[in-house]
Short mmCIF file of C-alpha atoms in Angstrom, two decimals:
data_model
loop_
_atom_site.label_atom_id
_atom_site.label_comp_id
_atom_site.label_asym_id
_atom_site.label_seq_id
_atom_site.Cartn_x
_atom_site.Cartn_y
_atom_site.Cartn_z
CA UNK A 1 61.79 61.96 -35.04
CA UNK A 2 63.83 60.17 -37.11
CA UNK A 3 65.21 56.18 -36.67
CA UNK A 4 68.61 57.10 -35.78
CA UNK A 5 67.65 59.71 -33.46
CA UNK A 6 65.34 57.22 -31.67
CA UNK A 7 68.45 54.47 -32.03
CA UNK A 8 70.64 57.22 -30.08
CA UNK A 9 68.00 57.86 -27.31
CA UNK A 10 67.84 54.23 -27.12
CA UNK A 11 71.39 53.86 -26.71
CA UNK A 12 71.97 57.29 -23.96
CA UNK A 13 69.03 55.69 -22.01
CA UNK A 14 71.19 52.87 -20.87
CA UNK A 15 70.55 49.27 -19.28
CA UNK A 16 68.54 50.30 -16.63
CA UNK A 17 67.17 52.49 -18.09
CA UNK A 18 65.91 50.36 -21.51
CA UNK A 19 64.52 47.57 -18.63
CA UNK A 20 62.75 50.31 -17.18
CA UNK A 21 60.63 51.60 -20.42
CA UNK A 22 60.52 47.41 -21.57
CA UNK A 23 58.53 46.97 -18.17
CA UNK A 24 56.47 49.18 -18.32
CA UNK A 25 55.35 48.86 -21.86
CA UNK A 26 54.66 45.26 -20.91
CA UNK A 27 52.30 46.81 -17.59
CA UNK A 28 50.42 49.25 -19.62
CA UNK A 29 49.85 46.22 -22.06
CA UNK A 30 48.29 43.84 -19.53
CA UNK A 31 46.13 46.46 -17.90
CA UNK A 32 44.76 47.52 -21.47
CA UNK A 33 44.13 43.72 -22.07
CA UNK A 34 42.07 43.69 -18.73
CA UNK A 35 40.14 46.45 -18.62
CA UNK A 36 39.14 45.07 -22.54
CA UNK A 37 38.35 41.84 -21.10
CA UNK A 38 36.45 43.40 -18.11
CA UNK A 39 34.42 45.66 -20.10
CA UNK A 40 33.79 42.60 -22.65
CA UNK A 41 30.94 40.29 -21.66
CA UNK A 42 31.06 37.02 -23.05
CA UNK A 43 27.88 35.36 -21.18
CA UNK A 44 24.92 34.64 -23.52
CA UNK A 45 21.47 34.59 -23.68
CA UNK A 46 19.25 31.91 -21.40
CA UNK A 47 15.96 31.63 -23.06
CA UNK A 48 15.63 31.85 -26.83
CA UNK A 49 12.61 33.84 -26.62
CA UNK A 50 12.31 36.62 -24.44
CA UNK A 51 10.48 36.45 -20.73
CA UNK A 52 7.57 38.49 -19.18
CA UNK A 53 8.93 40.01 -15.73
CA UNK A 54 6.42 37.19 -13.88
CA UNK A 55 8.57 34.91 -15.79
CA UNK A 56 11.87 36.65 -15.23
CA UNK A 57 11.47 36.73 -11.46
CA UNK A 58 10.63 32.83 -11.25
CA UNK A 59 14.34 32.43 -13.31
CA UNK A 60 15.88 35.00 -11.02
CA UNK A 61 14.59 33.28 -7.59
CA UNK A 62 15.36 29.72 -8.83
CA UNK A 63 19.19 30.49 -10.16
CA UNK A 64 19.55 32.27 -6.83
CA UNK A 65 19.09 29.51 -5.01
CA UNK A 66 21.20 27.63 -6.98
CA UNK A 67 23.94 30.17 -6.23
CA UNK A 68 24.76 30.47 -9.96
CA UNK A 69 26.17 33.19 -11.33
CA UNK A 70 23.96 35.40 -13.89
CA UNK A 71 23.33 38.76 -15.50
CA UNK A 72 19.58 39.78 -15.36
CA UNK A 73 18.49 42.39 -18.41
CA UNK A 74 15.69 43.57 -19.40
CA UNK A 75 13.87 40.31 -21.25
CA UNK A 76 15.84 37.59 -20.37
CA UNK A 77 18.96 36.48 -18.14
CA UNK A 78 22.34 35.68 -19.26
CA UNK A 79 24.72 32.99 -18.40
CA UNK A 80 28.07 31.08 -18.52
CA UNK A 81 28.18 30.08 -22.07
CA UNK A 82 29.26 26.29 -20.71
CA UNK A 83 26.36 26.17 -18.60
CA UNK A 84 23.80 27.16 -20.79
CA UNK A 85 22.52 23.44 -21.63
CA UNK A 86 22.67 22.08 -18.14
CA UNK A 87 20.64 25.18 -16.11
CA UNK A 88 18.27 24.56 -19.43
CA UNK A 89 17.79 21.13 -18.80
CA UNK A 90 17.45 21.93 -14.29
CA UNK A 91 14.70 24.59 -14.78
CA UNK A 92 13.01 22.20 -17.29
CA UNK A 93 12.97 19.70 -14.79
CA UNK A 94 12.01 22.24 -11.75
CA UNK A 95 8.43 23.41 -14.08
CA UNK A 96 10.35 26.94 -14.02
CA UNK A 97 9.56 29.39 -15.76
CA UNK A 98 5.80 28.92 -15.67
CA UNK A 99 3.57 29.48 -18.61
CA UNK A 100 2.61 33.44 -18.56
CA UNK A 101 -0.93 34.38 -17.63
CA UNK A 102 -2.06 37.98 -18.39
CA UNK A 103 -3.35 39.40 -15.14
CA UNK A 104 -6.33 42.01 -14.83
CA UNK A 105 -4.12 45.03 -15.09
CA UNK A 106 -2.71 43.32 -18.19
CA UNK A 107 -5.92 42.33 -19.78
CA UNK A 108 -7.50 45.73 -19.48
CA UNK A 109 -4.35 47.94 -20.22
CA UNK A 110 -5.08 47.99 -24.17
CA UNK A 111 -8.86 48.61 -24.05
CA UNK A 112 -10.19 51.83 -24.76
CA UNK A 113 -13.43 53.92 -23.86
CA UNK A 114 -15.18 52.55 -26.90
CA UNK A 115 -14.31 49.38 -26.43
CA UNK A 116 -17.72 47.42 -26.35
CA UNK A 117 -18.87 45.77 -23.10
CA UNK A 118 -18.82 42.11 -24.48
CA UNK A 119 -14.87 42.72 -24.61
CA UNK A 120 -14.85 44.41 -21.77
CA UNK A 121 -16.32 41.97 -20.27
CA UNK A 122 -14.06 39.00 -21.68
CA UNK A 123 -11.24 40.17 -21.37
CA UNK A 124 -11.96 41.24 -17.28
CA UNK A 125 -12.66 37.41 -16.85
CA UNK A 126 -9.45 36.15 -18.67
CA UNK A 127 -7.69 38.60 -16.34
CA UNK A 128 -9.36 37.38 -13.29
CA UNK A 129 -8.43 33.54 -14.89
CA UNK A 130 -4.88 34.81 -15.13
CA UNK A 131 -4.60 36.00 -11.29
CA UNK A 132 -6.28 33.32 -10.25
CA UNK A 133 -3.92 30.62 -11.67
CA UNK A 134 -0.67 32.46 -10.58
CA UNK A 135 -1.98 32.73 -7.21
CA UNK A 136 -2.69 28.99 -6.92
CA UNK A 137 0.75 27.49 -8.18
CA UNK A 138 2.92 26.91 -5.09
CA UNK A 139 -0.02 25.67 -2.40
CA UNK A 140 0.53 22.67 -0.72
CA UNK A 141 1.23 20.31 -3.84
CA UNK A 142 0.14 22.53 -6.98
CA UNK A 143 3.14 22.92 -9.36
CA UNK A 144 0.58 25.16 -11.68
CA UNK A 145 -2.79 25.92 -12.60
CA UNK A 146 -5.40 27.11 -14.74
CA UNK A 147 -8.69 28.22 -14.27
CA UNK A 148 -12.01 28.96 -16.38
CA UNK A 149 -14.59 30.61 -15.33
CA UNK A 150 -18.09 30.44 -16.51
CA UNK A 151 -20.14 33.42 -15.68
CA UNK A 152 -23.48 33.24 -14.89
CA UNK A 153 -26.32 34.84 -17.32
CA UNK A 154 -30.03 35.05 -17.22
CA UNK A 155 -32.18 32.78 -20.02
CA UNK A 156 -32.32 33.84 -23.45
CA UNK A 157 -36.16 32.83 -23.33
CA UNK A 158 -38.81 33.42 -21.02
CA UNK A 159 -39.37 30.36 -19.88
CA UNK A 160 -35.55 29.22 -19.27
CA UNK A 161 -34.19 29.67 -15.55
CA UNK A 162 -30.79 31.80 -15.11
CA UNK A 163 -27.65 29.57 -15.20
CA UNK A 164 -25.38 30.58 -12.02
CA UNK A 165 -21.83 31.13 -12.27
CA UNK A 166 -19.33 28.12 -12.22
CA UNK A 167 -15.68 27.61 -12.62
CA UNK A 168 -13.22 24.35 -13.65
CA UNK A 169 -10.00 24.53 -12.32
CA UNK A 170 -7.51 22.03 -13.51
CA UNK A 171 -4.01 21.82 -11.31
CA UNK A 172 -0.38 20.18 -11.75
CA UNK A 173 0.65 18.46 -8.90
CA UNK A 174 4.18 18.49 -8.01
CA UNK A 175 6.26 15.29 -9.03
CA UNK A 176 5.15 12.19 -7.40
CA UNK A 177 2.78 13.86 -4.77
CA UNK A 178 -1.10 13.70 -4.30
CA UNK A 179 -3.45 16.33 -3.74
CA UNK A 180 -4.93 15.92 -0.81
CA UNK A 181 -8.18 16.83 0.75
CA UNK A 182 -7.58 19.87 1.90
CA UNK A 183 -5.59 21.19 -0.81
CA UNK A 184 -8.38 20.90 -3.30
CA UNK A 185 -11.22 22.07 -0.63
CA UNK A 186 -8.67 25.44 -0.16
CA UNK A 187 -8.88 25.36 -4.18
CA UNK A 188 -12.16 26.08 -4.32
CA UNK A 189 -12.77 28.25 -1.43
CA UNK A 190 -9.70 30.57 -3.31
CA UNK A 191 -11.32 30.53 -6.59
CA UNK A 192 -15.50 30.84 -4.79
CA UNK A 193 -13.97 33.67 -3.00
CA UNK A 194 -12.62 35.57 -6.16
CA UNK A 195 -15.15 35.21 -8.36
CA UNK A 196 -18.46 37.19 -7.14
CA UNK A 197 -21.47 34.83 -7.31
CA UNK A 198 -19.43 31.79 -7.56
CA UNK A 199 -20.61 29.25 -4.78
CA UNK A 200 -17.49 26.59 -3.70
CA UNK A 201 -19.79 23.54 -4.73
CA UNK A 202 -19.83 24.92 -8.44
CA UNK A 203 -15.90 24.53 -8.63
CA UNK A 204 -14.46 21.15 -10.45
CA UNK A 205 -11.35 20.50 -9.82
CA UNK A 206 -9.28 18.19 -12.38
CA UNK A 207 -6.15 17.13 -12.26
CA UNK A 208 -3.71 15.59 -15.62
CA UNK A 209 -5.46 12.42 -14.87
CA UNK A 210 -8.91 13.80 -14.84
CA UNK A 211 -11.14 14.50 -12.34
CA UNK A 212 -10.32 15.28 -9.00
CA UNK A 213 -13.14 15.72 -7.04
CA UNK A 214 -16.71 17.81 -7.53
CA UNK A 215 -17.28 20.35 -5.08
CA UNK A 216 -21.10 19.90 -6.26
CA UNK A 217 -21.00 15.54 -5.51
CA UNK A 218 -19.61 16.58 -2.35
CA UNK A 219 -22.09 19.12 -1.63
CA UNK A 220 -24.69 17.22 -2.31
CA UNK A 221 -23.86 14.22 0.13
CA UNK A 222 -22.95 16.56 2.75
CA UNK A 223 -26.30 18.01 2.64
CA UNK A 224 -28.10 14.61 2.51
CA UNK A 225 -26.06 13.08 4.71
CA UNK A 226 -26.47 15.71 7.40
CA UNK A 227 -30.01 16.12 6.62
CA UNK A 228 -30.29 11.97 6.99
CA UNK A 229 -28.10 12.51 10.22
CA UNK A 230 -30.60 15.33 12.05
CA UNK A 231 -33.66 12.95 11.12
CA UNK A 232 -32.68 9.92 12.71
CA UNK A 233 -31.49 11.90 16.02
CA UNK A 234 -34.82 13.72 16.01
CA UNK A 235 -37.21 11.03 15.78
CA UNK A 236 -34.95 7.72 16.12
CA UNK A 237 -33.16 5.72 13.24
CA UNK A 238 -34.81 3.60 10.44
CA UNK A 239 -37.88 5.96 10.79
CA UNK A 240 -36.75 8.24 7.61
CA UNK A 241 -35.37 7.72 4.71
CA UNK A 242 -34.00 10.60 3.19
CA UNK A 243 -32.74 11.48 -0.67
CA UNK A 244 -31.64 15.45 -1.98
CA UNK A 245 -30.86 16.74 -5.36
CA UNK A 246 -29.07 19.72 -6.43
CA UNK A 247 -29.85 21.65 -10.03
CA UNK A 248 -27.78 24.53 -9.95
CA UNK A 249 -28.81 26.78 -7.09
CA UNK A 250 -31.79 24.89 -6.42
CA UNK A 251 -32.53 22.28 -3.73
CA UNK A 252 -34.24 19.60 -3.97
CA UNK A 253 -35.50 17.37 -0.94
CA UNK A 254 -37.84 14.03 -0.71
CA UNK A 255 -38.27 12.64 2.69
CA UNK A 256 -40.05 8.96 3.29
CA UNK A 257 -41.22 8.54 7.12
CA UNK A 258 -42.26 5.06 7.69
CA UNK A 259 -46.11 5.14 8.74
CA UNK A 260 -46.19 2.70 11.31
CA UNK A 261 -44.25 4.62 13.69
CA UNK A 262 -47.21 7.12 14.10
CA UNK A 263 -45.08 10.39 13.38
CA UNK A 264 -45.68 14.02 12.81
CA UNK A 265 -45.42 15.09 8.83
CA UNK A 266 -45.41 18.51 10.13
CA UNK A 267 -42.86 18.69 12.47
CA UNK A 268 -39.99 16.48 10.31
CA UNK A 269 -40.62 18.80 7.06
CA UNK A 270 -40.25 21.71 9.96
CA UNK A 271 -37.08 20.45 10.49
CA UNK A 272 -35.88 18.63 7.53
CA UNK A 273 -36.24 22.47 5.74
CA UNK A 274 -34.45 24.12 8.29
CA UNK A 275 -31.60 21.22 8.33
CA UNK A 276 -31.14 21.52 4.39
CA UNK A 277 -31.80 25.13 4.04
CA UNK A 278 -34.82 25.48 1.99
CA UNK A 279 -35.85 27.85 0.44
CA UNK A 280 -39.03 28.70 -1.69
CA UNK A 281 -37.87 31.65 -3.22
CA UNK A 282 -34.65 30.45 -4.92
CA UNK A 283 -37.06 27.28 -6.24
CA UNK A 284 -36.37 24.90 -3.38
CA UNK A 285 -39.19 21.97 -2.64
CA UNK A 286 -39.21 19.78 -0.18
CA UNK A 287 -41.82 16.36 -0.25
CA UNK A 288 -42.92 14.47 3.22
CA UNK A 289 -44.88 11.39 2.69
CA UNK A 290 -45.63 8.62 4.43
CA UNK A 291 -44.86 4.96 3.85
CA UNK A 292 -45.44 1.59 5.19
CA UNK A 293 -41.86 0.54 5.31
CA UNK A 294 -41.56 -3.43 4.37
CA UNK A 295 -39.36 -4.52 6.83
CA UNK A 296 -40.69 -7.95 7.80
CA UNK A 297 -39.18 -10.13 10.70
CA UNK A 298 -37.67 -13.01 10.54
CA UNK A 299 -39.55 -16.35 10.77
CA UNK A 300 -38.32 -18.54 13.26
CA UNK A 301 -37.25 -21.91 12.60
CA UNK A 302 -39.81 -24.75 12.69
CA UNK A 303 -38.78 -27.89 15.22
CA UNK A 304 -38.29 -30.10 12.40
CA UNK A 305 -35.52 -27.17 11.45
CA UNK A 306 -33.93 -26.81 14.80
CA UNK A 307 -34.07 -30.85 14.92
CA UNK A 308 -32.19 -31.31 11.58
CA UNK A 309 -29.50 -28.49 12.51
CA UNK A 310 -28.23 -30.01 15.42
CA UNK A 311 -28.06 -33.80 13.91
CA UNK A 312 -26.13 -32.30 11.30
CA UNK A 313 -24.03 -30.23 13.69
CA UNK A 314 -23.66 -33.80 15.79
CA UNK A 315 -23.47 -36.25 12.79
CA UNK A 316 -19.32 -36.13 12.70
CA UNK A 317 -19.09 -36.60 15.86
CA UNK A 318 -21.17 -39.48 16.50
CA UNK A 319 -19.49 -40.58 13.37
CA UNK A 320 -16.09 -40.42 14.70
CA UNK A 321 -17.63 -42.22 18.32
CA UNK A 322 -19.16 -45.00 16.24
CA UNK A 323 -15.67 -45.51 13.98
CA UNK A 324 -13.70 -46.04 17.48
CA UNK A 325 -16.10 -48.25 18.90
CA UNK A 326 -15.42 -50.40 16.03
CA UNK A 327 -11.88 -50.16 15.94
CA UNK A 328 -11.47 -51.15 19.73
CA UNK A 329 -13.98 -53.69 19.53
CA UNK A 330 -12.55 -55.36 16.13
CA UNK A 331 -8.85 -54.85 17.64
CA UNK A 332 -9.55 -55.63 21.54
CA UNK A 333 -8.61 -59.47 21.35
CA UNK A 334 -5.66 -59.25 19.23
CA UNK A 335 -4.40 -56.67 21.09
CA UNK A 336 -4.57 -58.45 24.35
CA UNK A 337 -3.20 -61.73 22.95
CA UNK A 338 0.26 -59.05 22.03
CA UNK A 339 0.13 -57.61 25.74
CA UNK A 340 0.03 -60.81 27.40
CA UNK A 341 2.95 -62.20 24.74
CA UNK A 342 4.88 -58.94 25.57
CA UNK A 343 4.25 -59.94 29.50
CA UNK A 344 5.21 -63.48 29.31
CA UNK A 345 8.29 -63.04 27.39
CA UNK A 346 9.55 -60.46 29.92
CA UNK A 347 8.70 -62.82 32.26
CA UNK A 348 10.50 -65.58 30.48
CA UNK A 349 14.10 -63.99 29.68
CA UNK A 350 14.52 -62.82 33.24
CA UNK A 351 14.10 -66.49 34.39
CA UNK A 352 15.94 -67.47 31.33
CA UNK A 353 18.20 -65.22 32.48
CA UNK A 354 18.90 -67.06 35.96
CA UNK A 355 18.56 -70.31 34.66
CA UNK A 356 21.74 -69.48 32.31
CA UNK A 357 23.70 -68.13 35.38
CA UNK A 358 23.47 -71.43 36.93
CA UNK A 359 21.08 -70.61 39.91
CA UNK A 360 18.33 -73.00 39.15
CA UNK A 361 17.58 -76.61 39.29
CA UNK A 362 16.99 -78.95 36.26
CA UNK A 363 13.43 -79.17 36.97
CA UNK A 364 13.04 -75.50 37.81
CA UNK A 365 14.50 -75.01 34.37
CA UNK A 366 12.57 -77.70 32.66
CA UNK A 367 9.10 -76.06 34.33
CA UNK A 368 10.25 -72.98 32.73
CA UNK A 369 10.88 -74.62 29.09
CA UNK A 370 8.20 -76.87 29.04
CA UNK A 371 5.40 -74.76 27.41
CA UNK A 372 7.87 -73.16 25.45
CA UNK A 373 8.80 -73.94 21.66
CA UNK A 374 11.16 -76.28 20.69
CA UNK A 375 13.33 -73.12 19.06
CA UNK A 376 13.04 -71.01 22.36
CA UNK A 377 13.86 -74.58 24.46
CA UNK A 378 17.12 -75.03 22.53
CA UNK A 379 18.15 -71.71 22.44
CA UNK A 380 18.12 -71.60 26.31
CA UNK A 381 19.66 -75.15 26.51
CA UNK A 382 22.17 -74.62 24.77
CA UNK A 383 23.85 -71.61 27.20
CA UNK A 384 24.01 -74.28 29.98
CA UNK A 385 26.63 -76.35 31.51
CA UNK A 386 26.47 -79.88 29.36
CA UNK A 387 25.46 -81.77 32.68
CA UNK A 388 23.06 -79.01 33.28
CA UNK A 389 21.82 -79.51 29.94
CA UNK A 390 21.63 -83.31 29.96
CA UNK A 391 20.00 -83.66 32.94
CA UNK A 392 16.74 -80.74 31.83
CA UNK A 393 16.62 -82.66 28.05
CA UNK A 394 16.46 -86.07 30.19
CA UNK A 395 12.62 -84.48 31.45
CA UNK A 396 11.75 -83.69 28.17
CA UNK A 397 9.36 -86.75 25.71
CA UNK A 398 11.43 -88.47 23.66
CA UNK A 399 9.75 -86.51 20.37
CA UNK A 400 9.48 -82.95 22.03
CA UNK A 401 13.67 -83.86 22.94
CA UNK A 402 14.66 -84.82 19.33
CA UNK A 403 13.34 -81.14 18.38
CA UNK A 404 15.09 -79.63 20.83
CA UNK A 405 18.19 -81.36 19.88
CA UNK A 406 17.87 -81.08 16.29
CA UNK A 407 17.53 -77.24 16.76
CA UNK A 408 20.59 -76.92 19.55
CA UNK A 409 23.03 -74.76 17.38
CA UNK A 410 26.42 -76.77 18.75
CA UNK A 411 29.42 -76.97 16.88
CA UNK A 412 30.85 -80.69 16.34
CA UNK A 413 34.21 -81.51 18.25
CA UNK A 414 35.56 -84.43 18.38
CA UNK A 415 36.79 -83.90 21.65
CA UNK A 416 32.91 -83.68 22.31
CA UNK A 417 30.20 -86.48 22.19
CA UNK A 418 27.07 -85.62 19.76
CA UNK A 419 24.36 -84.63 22.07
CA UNK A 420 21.80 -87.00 20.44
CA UNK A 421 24.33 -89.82 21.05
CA UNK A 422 25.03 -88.98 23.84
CA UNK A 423 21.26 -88.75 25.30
CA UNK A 424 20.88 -92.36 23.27
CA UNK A 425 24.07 -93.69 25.30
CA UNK A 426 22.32 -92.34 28.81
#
């Protein structure tokens, strides 16, 4: 069809009818950019490297509970290319995904019928290590794990004993925590229990810092201490003295009975071996002998001794007694000399007191001031009434009155005579 004929349609289809076909040009436009957009997925890749599906399900459980959004494929998961950094930097810090550890299936899926035992064999232990370690990580405090085990094999000589089987387990506690005791004793009952000949007390258990704890030290003062324990309840304490030694799967046991208590050899190694499980055929021994234990008493102290304690025991306070003795003695007269002061100026004020208010007579006053000082005298004198004052000065020696006088603290008036002319004129 040529322009113009399209021009013409254009132009019979009218207004309505040109809005019409412009609207839905426009629809069928958006919906084709949709669906485009829809079937177009723009999130990318988590992990440079791709997963193994142990490793994959950790990623999918842990961005599950972080209700993010994600696409799961075959070897890795993909994301919101904005987020890509930050979940990166979350699982980091959450120990996720763990490092992969081929299992048994795993381990034994690429070896053939040829394949010789020695392989066989090491690569059924790495498998065991591998399922093992994944089933440790998430008790009680263990982050992750890794175990080794070391299988047990008979001598290459004659002469050499067998070497049982052991295993080391080393374990990543979760941030900040502490493995406690019974996380690491459930450690090595899980790895004793999946390893055949593999006793608990042959698993060490390490942690970043180093070692943990030894399921053999442990062992070994269990047995001893229980051994030491049955003894002493048996045939009373301090009569045994009891040491054990572990090499490998054999037991070792000395006991020392203390030969002054009279007691039968037989009868403690009867039940020291059944206490600590002895047993001759695996190489076990167990020595009883009999010692003279050197436990002498104490001497007691001569009476010279006991003398000499308690003097020195008694020798501050006697010293203290003998210093007050002193003191009261040295101070006794001085101090009595102040008390009877103190008394007779108490004494003297109060009838000071009433002399000033006029209620005595001159020679009540005077027997008052006569054993007094000529300072004390004239300060009482000079509070009375002038013929008051005359007349108790008139009692006085002429000498003791001229000290009075010169000490009486009067102001000259001339409207006043001088006392001391005054007592010349009388």
């Amino acid at each position: 069809m040529r322009f113009d004929e399209l021009a013409n349609v254009w132009e019979r289809l009218g207004k309505r009818g040109r809005l019409a076909l412009v609207a839905g040009a426009v629809a069928l436009l958006t919906v084709s950019v949709l669906i485009s957009s829809a079937l177009h997925d723009n999130r990318v890749a988590l992990f440079a490297s791709p997963l193994q599906g142990d490793q994959l399900a950790e990623v999918d459980a842990q961005l599950s509970m972080w209700s993010v959004p994600f696409v799961t494929v075959a070897d890795n998961v993909r994301v919101d290319p904005g987020r890509r950094a930050e979940l990166l930097a979350r699982l980091t810090l959450a120990g996720v995904p763990h490092a992969h550890l081929a299992g048994t299936s795993e381990a034994l899926a690429s070896l053939g019928a040829l394949t010789p035992q020695s392989i066989l064999d090491a690569q059924s232990r790495a498998g065991l290590e591998g399922d093992l370690s994944k089933g440790l990580r998430g008790i009680g405090e263990i982050a992750d794990a890794r175990v080794i085990i070391a299988p047990a094999h008979g001598g290459l000589f004659a002469d050499e004993p067998p070497t049982t089987a052991s295993a080391s387990v080393r374990l990543t506690a979760v941030g900040g925590a502490t493995l406690s005791p019974a996380t690491l004793e459930a450690v090595r009952a899980f790895v004793a229990a999946g390893v055949p000949g593999l006793r608990a007390e042959r698993v060490t258990v390490v942690d970043e810092r180093g070692t943990v704890e030894s399921g053999g030290e442990r062992a070994l003062a269990n047995r001893q201490g229980a051994l030491q324990s049955a003894l002493d309840a048996a045939f009373g304490p301090g009569a045994t003295i009891v040491r054990v030694h572990l090499d490998g799967e054999r037991t070792t046991a000395a006991v020392i009975v203390d030969a002054r208590r009279a007691l039968d050899l037989a009868k403690i190694k009867e039940v020291a071996a059944a206490t600590a499980g002895i047993e001759p055929r695996r190489g076990d021994t167990l020595s009883v002998e009999e010692v003279s234990f050197d436990r002498p008493e104490s001497a007691a102290p001569s009476p010279l001794g006991r003398m000499l304690g308690i003097a020195v025991e008694a020798l501050p306070v006697v010293a203290t007694a003998v210093v007050a003795i002193v003191a009261l003695r040295a101070g006794a007269e001085p101090l009595g000399t102040l008390v009877r002061e103190i008394v007779r100026r108490v004494r003297f004020e109060g009838r000071a007191a009433e002399a000033v208010a006029g209620s005595l007579s001159p020679d009540a006053i005077f027997a008052i001031l006569r054993n007094e000082p000529p300072h004390a005298a004239a300060a009482i004198v000079a509070k009375l009434e002038a013929p008051l004052a005359a007349a108790v000065l008139e009692m006085y020696e002429p000498e003791r009155r001229r000290a009075i006088v010169a000490r009486l603290a009067r102001r000259v008036s001339p409207l006043v005579p001088d006392a001391q002319a005054l007592l010349r004129d009388a």
